[in-house]
PDB file of C-alpha atoms in Angstrom:
ATOM      1  CA  UNK L 784     251.119-160.158 148.876  1.00  0.00           C
ATOM      2  CA  UNK L 785     248.757-157.935 146.938  1.00  0.00           C
ATOM      3  CA  UNK L 786     249.175-154.167 146.727  1.00  0.00           C
ATOM      4  CA  UNK L 787     246.726-152.213 148.588  1.00  0.00           C
ATOM      5  CA  UNK L 788     244.955-149.742 146.282  1.00  0.00           C
ATOM      6  CA  UNK L 789     244.207-146.096 147.570  1.00  0.00           C
ATOM      7  CA  UNK L 790     240.449-145.651 147.342  1.00  0.00           C
ATOM      8  CA  UNK L 791     239.567-142.434 145.595  1.00  0.00           C
ATOM      9  CA  UNK L 792     237.123-140.355 147.157  1.00  0.00           C
ATOM     10  CA  UNK L 793     234.168-139.957 145.018  1.00  0.00           C
ATOM     11  CA  UNK L 794     233.174-136.455 144.196  1.00  0.00           C
ATOM     12  CA  UNK L 795     229.909-135.272 145.677  1.00  0.00           C
ATOM     13  CA  UNK L 796     229.194-132.991 142.818  1.00  0.00           C
ATOM     14  CA  UNK L 797     230.300-129.444 141.861  1.00  0.00           C
ATOM     15  CA  UNK L 798     232.238-127.407 144.151  1.00  0.00           C
ATOM     16  CA  UNK L 799     230.311-124.859 146.288  1.00  0.00           C
ATOM     17  CA  UNK L 800     231.949-121.785 144.301  1.00  0.00           C
ATOM     18  CA  UNK L 801     230.790-123.220 141.069  1.00  0.00           C
ATOM     19  CA  UNK L 802     227.299-123.146 142.457  1.00  0.00           C
ATOM     20  CA  UNK L 803     227.472-119.747 143.934  1.00  0.00           C
ATOM     21  CA  UNK L 804     228.847-118.254 140.722  1.00  0.00           C
ATOM     22  CA  UNK L 805     226.061-119.887 138.685  1.00  0.00           C
ATOM     23  CA  UNK L 806     223.569-118.600 140.992  1.00  0.00           C
ATOM     24  CA  UNK L 807     225.120-114.953 140.956  1.00  0.00           C
ATOM     25  CA  UNK L 808     225.023-115.557 136.963  1.00  0.00           C
ATOM     26  CA  UNK L 809     221.388-116.364 137.151  1.00  0.00           C
ATOM     27  CA  UNK L 810     220.483-113.327 139.517  1.00  0.00           C
ATOM     28  CA  UNK L 811     222.432-110.780 137.007  1.00  0.00           C
ATOM     29  CA  UNK L 812     220.518-112.066 134.178  1.00  0.00           C
ATOM     30  CA  UNK L 813     216.999-111.990 135.672  1.00  0.00           C
ATOM     31  CA  UNK L 814     217.962-108.503 137.032  1.00  0.00           C
ATOM     32  CA  UNK L 815     218.722-107.432 133.273  1.00  0.00           C
ATOM     33  CA  UNK L 816     215.522-108.847 132.128  1.00  0.00           C
ATOM     34  CA  UNK L 817     213.582-106.893 134.789  1.00  0.00           C
ATOM     35  CA  UNK L 818     215.401-103.789 133.780  1.00  0.00           C
ATOM     36  CA  UNK L 819     215.064-104.199 130.039  1.00  0.00           C
ATOM     37  CA  UNK L 820     211.481-105.028 130.204  1.00  0.00           C
ATOM     38  CA  UNK L 821     210.732-102.312 132.704  1.00  0.00           C
ATOM     39  CA  UNK L 822     211.911 -99.722 130.218  1.00  0.00           C
ATOM     40  CA  UNK L 823     209.518-100.795 127.684  1.00  0.00           C
ATOM     41  CA  UNK L 824     205.736-100.142 128.409  1.00  0.00           C
ATOM     42  CA  UNK L 825     206.353 -99.552 132.027  1.00  0.00           C
ATOM     43  CA  UNK L 826     203.519 -96.984 131.960  1.00  0.00           C
ATOM     44  CA  UNK L 827     200.274 -98.397 130.440  1.00  0.00           C
ATOM     45  CA  UNK L 828     199.067 -94.702 129.864  1.00  0.00           C
ATOM     46  CA  UNK L 829     202.052 -94.019 127.517  1.00  0.00           C
ATOM     47  CA  UNK L 830     201.087 -94.534 123.913  1.00  0.00           C
ATOM     48  CA  UNK L 831     203.636 -94.886 121.028  1.00  0.00           C
ATOM     49  CA  UNK L 832     203.813 -92.062 118.430  1.00  0.00           C
ATOM     50  CA  UNK L 833     203.626 -89.251 120.690  1.00  0.00           C
ATOM     51  CA  UNK L 834     203.752 -86.823 117.890  1.00  0.00           C
ATOM     52  CA  UNK L 835     200.426 -88.180 116.233  1.00  0.00           C
ATOM     53  CA  UNK L 836     197.373 -86.318 117.397  1.00  0.00           C
ATOM     54  CA  UNK L 837     194.750 -88.249 118.944  1.00  0.00           C
ATOM     55  CA  UNK L 838     191.181 -87.341 118.830  1.00  0.00           C
ATOM     56  CA  UNK L 839     187.896 -88.852 120.665  1.00  0.00           C
ATOM     57  CA  UNK L 840     185.346 -90.489 118.686  1.00  0.00           C
ATOM     58  CA  UNK L 841     182.873 -87.556 118.919  1.00  0.00           C
ATOM     59  CA  UNK L 842     185.735 -85.192 117.649  1.00  0.00           C
ATOM     60  CA  UNK L 843     186.249 -87.599 114.763  1.00  0.00           C
ATOM     61  CA  UNK L 844     182.800 -87.585 113.886  1.00  0.00           C
ATOM     62  CA  UNK L 845     182.212 -84.124 114.321  1.00  0.00           C
ATOM     63  CA  UNK L 846     185.144 -83.352 111.625  1.00  0.00           C
ATOM     64  CA  UNK L 847     183.692 -86.191 109.482  1.00  0.00           C
ATOM     65  CA  UNK L 848     180.051 -84.345 109.671  1.00  0.00           C
ATOM     66  CA  UNK L 849     181.847 -80.984 108.962  1.00  0.00           C
ATOM     67  CA  UNK L 850     183.405 -82.642 105.915  1.00  0.00           C
ATOM     68  CA  UNK L 851     186.846 -81.525 107.275  1.00  0.00           C
ATOM     69  CA  UNK L 852     187.993 -85.122 108.220  1.00  0.00           C
ATOM     70  CA  UNK L 853     187.855 -88.578 106.674  1.00  0.00           C
ATOM     71  CA  UNK L 854     187.811 -91.696 108.573  1.00  0.00           C
ATOM     72  CA  UNK L 855     190.100 -94.487 107.218  1.00  0.00           C
ATOM     73  CA  UNK L 856     189.654 -98.073 108.707  1.00  0.00           C
ATOM     74  CA  UNK L 857     193.112 -99.688 108.519  1.00  0.00           C
ATOM     75  CA  UNK L 858     191.948-103.324 109.186  1.00  0.00           C
ATOM     76  CA  UNK L 859     191.719-106.157 106.724  1.00  0.00           C
ATOM     77  CA  UNK L 860     188.877-105.853 104.277  1.00  0.00           C
ATOM     78  CA  UNK L 861     186.956-108.857 105.850  1.00  0.00           C
ATOM     79  CA  UNK L 862     186.664-106.865 109.230  1.00  0.00           C
ATOM     80  CA  UNK L 863     185.851-103.774 107.520  1.00  0.00           C
ATOM     81  CA  UNK L 864     182.978-105.702 105.567  1.00  0.00           C
ATOM     82  CA  UNK L 865     181.884-107.295 108.794  1.00  0.00           C
ATOM     83  CA  UNK L 866     181.379-103.655 110.714  1.00  0.00           C
ATOM     84  CA  UNK L 867     182.885-100.131 110.321  1.00  0.00           C
ATOM     85  CA  UNK L 868     182.230 -96.550 111.231  1.00  0.00           C
ATOM     86  CA  UNK L 869     179.700 -94.969 109.150  1.00  0.00           C
ATOM     87  CA  UNK L 870     181.312 -93.082 106.119  1.00  0.00           C
ATOM     88  CA  UNK L 871     184.655 -94.771 106.666  1.00  0.00           C
ATOM     89  CA  UNK L 872     186.874 -95.591 103.941  1.00  0.00           C
ATOM     90  CA  UNK L 873     188.633 -99.026 103.868  1.00  0.00           C
ATOM     91  CA  UNK L 874     192.514 -98.752 103.323  1.00  0.00           C
ATOM     92  CA  UNK L 875     193.957-101.841 104.775  1.00  0.00           C
ATOM     93  CA  UNK L 876     197.461-101.163 106.740  1.00  0.00           C
ATOM     94  CA  UNK L 877     199.422-103.357 104.408  1.00  0.00           C
ATOM     95  CA  UNK L 878     198.213-101.204 101.419  1.00  0.00           C
ATOM     96  CA  UNK L 879     198.529 -97.980 102.953  1.00  0.00           C
ATOM     97  CA  UNK L 880     201.889 -96.957 101.554  1.00  0.00           C
ATOM     98  CA  UNK L 881     200.997 -98.034  98.200  1.00  0.00           C
ATOM     99  CA  UNK L 882     197.863 -96.378  97.965  1.00  0.00           C
ATOM    100  CA  UNK L 883     198.971 -93.235  99.925  1.00  0.00           C
ATOM    101  CA  UNK L 884     198.175 -91.000  96.800  1.00  0.00           C
ATOM    102  CA  UNK L 885     194.502 -91.950  96.773  1.00  0.00           C
ATOM    103  CA  UNK L 886     194.092 -89.988 100.139  1.00  0.00           C
ATOM    104  CA  UNK L 887     192.706 -86.242  99.929  1.00  0.00           C
ATOM    105  CA  UNK L 888     195.256 -83.547 101.247  1.00  0.00           C
ATOM    106  CA  UNK L 889     192.717 -81.127 102.108  1.00  0.00           C
ATOM    107  CA  UNK L 890     191.155 -82.995 104.908  1.00  0.00           C
ATOM    108  CA  UNK L 891     192.356 -84.360 108.324  1.00  0.00           C
ATOM    109  CA  UNK L 892     192.971 -87.909 108.050  1.00  0.00           C
ATOM    110  CA  UNK L 893     191.456 -89.926 110.970  1.00  0.00           C
ATOM    111  CA  UNK L 894     192.986 -93.576 111.061  1.00  0.00           C
ATOM    112  CA  UNK L 895     191.509 -96.427 113.097  1.00  0.00           C
TER     113      UNK L 895
END
């Protein structure tokens, strides 16, 4: 007579505790991302470099006309050639540090 084999009960997937733990982990990760991204740029009115004085276009033009300010266009040369503010000087951002000595020290420098 043949031995009867015990049937193993087929596993129906991962235990509930594993699913619950995974779900809690995903929630914690999502909450962390929300907190991290919320700290940076949460206020659209906040500008970087709060120590830099900002001027309106009218103020910049006024300083330029009084010869007390110099407009510096920091865009790439091709964009400067395409269009720029009247009287602005081209000094691309990637060249700025290397050419900083070319800038006058007796005028307000207005970068755009």
